[in-house]
Backbone as numpy.savetxt, mean C-alpha at the origin, in Angstrom:
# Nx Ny Nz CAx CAy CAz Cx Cy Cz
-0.35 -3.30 30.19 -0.32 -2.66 28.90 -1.07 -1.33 29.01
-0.74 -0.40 28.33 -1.29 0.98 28.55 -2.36 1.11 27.60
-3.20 1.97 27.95 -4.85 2.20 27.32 -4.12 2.47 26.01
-3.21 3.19 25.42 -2.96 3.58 24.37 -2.10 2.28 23.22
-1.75 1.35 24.18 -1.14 0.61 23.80 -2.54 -0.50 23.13
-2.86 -0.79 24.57 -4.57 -1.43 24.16 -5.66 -0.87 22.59
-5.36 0.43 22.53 -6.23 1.19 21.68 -5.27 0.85 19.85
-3.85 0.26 20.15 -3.43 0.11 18.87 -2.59 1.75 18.64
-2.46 2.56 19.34 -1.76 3.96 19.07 -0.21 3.72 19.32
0.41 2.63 19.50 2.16 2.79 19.78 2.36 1.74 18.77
1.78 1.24 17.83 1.70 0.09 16.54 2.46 0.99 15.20
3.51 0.25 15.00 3.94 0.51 13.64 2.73 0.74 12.64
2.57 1.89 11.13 1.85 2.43 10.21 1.66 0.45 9.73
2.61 0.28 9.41 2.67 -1.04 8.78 1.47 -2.61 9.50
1.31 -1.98 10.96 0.15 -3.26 11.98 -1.26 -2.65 11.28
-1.04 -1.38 11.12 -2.42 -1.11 10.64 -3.05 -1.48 9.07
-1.58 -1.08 8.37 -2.35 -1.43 7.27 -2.44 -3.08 6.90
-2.18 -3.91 7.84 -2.08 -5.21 7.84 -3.70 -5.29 8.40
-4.12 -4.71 9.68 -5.36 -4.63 10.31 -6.48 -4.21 9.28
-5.92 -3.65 8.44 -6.98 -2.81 7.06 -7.48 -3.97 6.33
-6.26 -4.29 5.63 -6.27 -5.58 4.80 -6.99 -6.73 5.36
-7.14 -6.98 6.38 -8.08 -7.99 7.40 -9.20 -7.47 7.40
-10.03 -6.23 6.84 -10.80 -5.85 7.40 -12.24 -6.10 6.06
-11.99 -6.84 5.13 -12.41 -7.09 3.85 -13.26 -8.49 4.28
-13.67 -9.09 5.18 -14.13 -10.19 5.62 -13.50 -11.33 5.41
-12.30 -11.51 5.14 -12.17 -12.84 4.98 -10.82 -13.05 5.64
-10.58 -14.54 6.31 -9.39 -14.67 7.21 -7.66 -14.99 6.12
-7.05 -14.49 6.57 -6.06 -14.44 5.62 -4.72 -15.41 6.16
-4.36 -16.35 5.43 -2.63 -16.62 5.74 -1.40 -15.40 5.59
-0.66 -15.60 6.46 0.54 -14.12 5.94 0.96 -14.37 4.80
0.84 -15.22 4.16 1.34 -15.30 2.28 0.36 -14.71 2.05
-0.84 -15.36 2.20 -2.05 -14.19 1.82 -2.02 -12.64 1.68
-2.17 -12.85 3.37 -1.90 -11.19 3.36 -0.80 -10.36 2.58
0.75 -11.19 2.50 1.66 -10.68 1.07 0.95 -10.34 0.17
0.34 -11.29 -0.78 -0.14 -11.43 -1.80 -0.78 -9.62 -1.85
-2.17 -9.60 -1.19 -2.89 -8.93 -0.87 -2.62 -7.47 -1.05
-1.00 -7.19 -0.10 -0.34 -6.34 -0.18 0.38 -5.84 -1.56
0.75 -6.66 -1.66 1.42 -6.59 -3.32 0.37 -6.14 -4.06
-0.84 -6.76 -3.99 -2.15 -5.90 -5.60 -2.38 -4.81 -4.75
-2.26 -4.36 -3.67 -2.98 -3.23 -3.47 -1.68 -2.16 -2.77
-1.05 -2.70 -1.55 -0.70 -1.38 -0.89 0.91 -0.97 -1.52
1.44 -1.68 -2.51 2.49 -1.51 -3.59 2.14 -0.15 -4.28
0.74 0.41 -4.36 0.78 1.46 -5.68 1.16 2.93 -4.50
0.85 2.58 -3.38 0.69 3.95 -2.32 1.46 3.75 -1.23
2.27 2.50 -0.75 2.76 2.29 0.69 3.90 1.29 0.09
5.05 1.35 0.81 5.61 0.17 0.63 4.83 -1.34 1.40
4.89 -1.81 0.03 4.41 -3.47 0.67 5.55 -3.82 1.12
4.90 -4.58 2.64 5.45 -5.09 3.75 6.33 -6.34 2.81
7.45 -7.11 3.19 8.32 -8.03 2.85 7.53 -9.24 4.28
7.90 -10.44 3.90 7.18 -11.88 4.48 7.21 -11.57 5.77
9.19 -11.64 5.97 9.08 -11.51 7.54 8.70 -10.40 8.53
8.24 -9.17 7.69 7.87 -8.41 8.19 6.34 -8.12 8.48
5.71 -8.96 7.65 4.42 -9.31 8.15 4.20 -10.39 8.68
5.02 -11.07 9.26 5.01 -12.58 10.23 5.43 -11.74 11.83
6.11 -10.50 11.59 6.76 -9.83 13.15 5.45 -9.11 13.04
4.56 -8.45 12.49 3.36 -7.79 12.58 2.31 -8.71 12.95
2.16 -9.56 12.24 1.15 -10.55 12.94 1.51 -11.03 14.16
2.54 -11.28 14.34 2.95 -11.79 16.10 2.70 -11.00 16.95
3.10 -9.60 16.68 2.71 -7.86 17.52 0.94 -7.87 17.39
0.32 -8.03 16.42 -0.86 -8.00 16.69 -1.58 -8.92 17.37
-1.08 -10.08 17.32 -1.93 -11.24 17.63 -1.22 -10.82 19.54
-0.24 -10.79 19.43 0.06 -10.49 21.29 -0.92 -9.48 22.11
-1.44 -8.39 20.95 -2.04 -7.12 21.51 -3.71 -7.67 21.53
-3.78 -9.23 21.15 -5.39 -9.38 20.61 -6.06 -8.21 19.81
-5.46 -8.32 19.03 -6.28 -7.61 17.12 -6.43 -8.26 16.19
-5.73 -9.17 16.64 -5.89 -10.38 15.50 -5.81 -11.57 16.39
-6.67 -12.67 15.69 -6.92 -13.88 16.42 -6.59 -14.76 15.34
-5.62 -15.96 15.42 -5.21 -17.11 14.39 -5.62 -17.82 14.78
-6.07 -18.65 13.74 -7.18 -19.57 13.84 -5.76 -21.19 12.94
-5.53 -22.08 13.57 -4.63 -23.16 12.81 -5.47 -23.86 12.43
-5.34 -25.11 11.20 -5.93 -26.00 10.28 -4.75 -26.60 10.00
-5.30 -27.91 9.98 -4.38 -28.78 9.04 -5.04 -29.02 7.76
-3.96 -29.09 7.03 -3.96 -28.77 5.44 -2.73 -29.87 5.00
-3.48 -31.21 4.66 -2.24 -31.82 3.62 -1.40 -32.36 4.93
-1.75 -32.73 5.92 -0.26 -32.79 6.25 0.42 -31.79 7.49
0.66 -30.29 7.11 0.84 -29.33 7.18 0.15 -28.23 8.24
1.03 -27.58 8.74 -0.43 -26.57 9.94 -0.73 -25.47 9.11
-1.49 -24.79 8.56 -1.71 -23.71 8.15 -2.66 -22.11 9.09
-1.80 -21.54 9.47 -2.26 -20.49 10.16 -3.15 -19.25 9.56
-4.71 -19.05 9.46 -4.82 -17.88 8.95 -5.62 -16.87 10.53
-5.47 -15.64 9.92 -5.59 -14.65 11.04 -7.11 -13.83 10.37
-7.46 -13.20 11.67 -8.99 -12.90 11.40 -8.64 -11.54 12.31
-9.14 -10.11 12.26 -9.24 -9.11 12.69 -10.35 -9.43 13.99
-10.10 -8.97 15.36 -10.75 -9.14 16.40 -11.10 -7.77 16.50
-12.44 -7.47 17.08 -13.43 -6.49 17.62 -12.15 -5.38 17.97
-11.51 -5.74 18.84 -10.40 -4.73 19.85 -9.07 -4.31 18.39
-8.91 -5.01 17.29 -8.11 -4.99 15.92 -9.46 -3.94 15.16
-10.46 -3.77 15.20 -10.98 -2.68 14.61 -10.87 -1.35 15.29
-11.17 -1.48 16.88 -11.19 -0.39 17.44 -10.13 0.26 17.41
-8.43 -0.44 17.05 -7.56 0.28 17.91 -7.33 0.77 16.01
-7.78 0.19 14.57 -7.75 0.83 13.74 -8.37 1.56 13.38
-9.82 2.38 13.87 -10.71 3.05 13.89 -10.32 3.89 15.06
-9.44 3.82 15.94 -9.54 4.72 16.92 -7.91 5.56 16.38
-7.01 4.98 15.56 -6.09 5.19 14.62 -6.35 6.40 13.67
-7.32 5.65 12.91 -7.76 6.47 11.80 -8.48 7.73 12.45
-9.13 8.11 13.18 -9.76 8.86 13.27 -9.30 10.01 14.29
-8.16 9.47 14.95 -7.34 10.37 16.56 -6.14 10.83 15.78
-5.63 9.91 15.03 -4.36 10.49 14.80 -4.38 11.60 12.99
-3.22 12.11 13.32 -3.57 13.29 12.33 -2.45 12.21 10.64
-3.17 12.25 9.67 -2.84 11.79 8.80 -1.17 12.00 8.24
-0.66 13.23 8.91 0.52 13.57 8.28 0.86 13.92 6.74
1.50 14.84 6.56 1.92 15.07 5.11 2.62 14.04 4.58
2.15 13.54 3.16 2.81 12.56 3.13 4.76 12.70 2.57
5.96 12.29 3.01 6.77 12.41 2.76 7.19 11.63 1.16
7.80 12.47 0.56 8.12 11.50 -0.85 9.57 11.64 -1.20
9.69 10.10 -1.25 11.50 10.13 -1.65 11.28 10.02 -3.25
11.27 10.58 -3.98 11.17 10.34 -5.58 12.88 10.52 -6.09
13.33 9.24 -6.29 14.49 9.42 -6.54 14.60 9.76 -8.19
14.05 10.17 -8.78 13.77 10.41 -10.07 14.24 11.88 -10.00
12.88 13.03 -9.51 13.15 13.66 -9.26 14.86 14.38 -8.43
14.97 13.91 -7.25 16.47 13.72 -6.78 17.36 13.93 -8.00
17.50 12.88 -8.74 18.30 12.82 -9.69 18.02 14.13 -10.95
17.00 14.54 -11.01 16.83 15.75 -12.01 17.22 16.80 -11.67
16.89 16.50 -10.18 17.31 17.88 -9.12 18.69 18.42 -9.75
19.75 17.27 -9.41 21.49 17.19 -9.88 21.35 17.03 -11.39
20.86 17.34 -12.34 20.90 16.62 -13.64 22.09 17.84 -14.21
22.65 18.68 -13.46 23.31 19.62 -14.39 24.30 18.57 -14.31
25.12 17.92 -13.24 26.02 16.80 -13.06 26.40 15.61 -13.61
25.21 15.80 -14.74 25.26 14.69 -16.09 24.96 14.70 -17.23
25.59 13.97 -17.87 25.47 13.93 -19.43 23.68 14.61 -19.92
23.23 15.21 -20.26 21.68 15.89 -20.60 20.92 14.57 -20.96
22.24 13.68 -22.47 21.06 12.21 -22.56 20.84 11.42 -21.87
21.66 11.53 -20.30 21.86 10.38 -19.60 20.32 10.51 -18.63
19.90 12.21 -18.42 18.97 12.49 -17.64 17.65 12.14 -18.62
17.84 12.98 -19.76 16.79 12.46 -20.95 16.20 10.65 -20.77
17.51 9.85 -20.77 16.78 9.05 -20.97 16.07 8.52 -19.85
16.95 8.79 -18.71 15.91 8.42 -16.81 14.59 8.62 -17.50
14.38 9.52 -17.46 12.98 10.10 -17.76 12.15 9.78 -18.68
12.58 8.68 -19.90 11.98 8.29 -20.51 11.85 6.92 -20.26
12.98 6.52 -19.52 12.69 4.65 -18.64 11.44 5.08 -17.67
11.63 6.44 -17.23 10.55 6.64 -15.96 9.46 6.50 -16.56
8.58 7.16 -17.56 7.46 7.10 -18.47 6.85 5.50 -18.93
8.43 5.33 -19.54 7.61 3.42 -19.98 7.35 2.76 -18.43
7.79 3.49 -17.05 7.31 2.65 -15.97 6.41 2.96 -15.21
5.94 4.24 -15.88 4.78 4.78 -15.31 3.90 4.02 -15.88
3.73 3.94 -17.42 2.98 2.98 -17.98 2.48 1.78 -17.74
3.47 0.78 -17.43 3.26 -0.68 -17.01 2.54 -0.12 -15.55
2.91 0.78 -14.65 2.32 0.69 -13.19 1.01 0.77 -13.30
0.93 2.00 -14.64 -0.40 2.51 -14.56 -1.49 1.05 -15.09
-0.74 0.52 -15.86 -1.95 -1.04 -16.65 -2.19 -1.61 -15.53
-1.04 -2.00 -14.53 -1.25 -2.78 -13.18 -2.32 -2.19 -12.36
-2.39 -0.93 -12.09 -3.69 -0.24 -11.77 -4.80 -0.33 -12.00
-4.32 -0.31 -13.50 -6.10 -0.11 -13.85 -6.65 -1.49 -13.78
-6.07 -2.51 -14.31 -6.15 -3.81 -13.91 -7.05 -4.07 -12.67
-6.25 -3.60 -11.70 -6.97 -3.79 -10.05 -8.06 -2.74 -10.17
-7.96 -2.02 -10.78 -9.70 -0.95 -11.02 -10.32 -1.73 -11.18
-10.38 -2.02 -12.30 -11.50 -2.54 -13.34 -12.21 -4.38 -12.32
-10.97 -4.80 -11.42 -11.30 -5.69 -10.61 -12.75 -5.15 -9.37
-12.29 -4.34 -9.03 -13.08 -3.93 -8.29 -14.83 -3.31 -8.76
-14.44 -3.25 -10.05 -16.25 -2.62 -10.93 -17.22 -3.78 -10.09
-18.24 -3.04 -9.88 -19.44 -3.97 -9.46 -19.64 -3.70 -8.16
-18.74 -3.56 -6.89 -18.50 -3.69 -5.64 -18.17 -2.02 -5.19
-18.05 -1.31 -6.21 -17.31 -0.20 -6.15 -18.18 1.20 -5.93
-19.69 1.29 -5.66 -20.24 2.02 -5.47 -20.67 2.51 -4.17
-21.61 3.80 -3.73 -21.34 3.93 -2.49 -22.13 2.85 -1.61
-21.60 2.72 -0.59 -21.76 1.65 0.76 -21.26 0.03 0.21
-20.59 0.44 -1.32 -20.37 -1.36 -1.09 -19.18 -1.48 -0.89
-18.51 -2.86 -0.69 -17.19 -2.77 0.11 -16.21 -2.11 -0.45
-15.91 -1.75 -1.55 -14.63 -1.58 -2.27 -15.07 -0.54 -2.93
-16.02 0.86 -2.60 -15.93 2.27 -2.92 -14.52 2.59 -2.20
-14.15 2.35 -1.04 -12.65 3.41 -0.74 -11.42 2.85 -1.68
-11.34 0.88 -2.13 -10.13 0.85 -2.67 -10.65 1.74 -3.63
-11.72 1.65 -4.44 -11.88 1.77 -6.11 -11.48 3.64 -6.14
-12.06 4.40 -4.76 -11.25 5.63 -5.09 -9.85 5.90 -5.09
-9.05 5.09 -3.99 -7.75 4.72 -4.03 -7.12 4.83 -5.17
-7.51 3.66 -6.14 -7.18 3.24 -7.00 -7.38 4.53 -8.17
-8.46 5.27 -8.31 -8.65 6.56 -9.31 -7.74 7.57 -8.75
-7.04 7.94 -7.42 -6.31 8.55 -7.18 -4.77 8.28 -7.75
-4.93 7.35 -8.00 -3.31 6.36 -8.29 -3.33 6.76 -9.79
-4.38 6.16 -10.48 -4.27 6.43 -12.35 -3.97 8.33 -12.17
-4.59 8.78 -12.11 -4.67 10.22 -11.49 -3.15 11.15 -11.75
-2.51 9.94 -11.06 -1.59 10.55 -10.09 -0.11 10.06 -11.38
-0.44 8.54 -11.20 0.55 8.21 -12.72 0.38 9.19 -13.99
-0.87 9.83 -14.46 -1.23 10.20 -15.31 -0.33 11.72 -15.52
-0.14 12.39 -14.23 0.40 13.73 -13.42 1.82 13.39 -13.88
2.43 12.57 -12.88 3.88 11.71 -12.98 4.24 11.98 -14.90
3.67 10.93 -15.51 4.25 11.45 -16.94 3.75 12.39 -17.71
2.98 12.93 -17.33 2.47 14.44 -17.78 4.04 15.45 -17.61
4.70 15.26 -16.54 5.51 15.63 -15.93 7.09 15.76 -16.70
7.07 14.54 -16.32 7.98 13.63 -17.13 8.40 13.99 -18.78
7.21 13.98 -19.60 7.16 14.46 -20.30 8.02 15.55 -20.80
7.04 16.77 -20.03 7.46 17.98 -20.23 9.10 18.50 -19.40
9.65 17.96 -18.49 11.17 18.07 -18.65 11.86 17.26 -19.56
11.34 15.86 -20.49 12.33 15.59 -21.25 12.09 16.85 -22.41
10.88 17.68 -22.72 10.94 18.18 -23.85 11.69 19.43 -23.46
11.33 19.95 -22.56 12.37 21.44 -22.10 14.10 21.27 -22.50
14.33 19.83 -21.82 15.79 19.41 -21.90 16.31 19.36 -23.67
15.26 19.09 -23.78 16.10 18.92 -25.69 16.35 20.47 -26.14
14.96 21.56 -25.77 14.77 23.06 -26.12 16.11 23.90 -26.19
């Protein structure tokens, strides 16, 4: 295996943020880790789908970054996975070697406003006002997971980076129908 391979640098974006999510102290089942994914890396990353974090855990656990630990439960084997010493380094040697990249955005919203001469004006009007009531619900789901994190959220305790995460996200929804907004009102003008 190559030093770079060893270091975690030829790993799908997706091994790492699985390696991230492990990195909160506690050992996780891959439903877990779903779960996990869903309250958190849903507002900024696509959350990983089951089997795609069952082919990530297999890639990691082959590279030793992750170590599974089995239990019987009920009956049942239950597998949870724990981040290994060499699973921090090759995400710390990740984070810090490789260059973050611009982030790319497919906003099919936008897309579609782009072409909006190509449609009915109310048909675009109203996108844009389904888009708003869904900025809304995202944004409650947010703040939700904010307000989870109060207490833990200051500097050096564990969950200052989600809890800024998370103020970047309200932030950012807040921008989104700020946005939103102001092309449905231009469109009526």
């Amino acid at each position: 295996m190559s030093q770079g391979k060893m270091l975690g640098q030829a790993l799908p974006v997706t091994s790492y943020a699985l390696l991230g999510l492990l990195t909160f102290g506690d050992e996780l089942t891959g439903y877990e880790l779903k779960q996990r994914a869903d309250v958190t890396l849903r507002f900024y990353w696509v959350a990983p789908a089951m089997s795609q974090i069952y082919s990530e855990l297999t890639r990691l656990t082959e590279h030793g970054l992750v170590e599974p630990h089995t239990r019987s439960d009920g009956g049942r084997d239950v597998t949870t996975y724990a981040i290994t010493e060499a699973g921090r380094t090759a995400l710390r040697t990740w984070m810090e070697t490789t260059p973050a990249g611009f982030p790319v955005i497919k906003h099919t919203v936008l897309l579609r406003l782009l072409m909006g001469h190509v449609s009915d004006p109310a048909s675009t009007r109203a996108m844009l006002e389904q888009y708003v009531e869904e900025l809304a619900q995202a944004r409650k789901e947010l703040q939700d997971v904010r307000e989870s994190l109060r207490g833990a959220d200051g500097p050096g305790e564990p969950f200052q980076h989600p809890a800024i995460v998370a103020d970047w996200g309200l932030d950012f929804f807040d921008a989104e129908a700020r946005h939103a907004r102001a092309a449905i009102k231009s469109l009526v003008e």
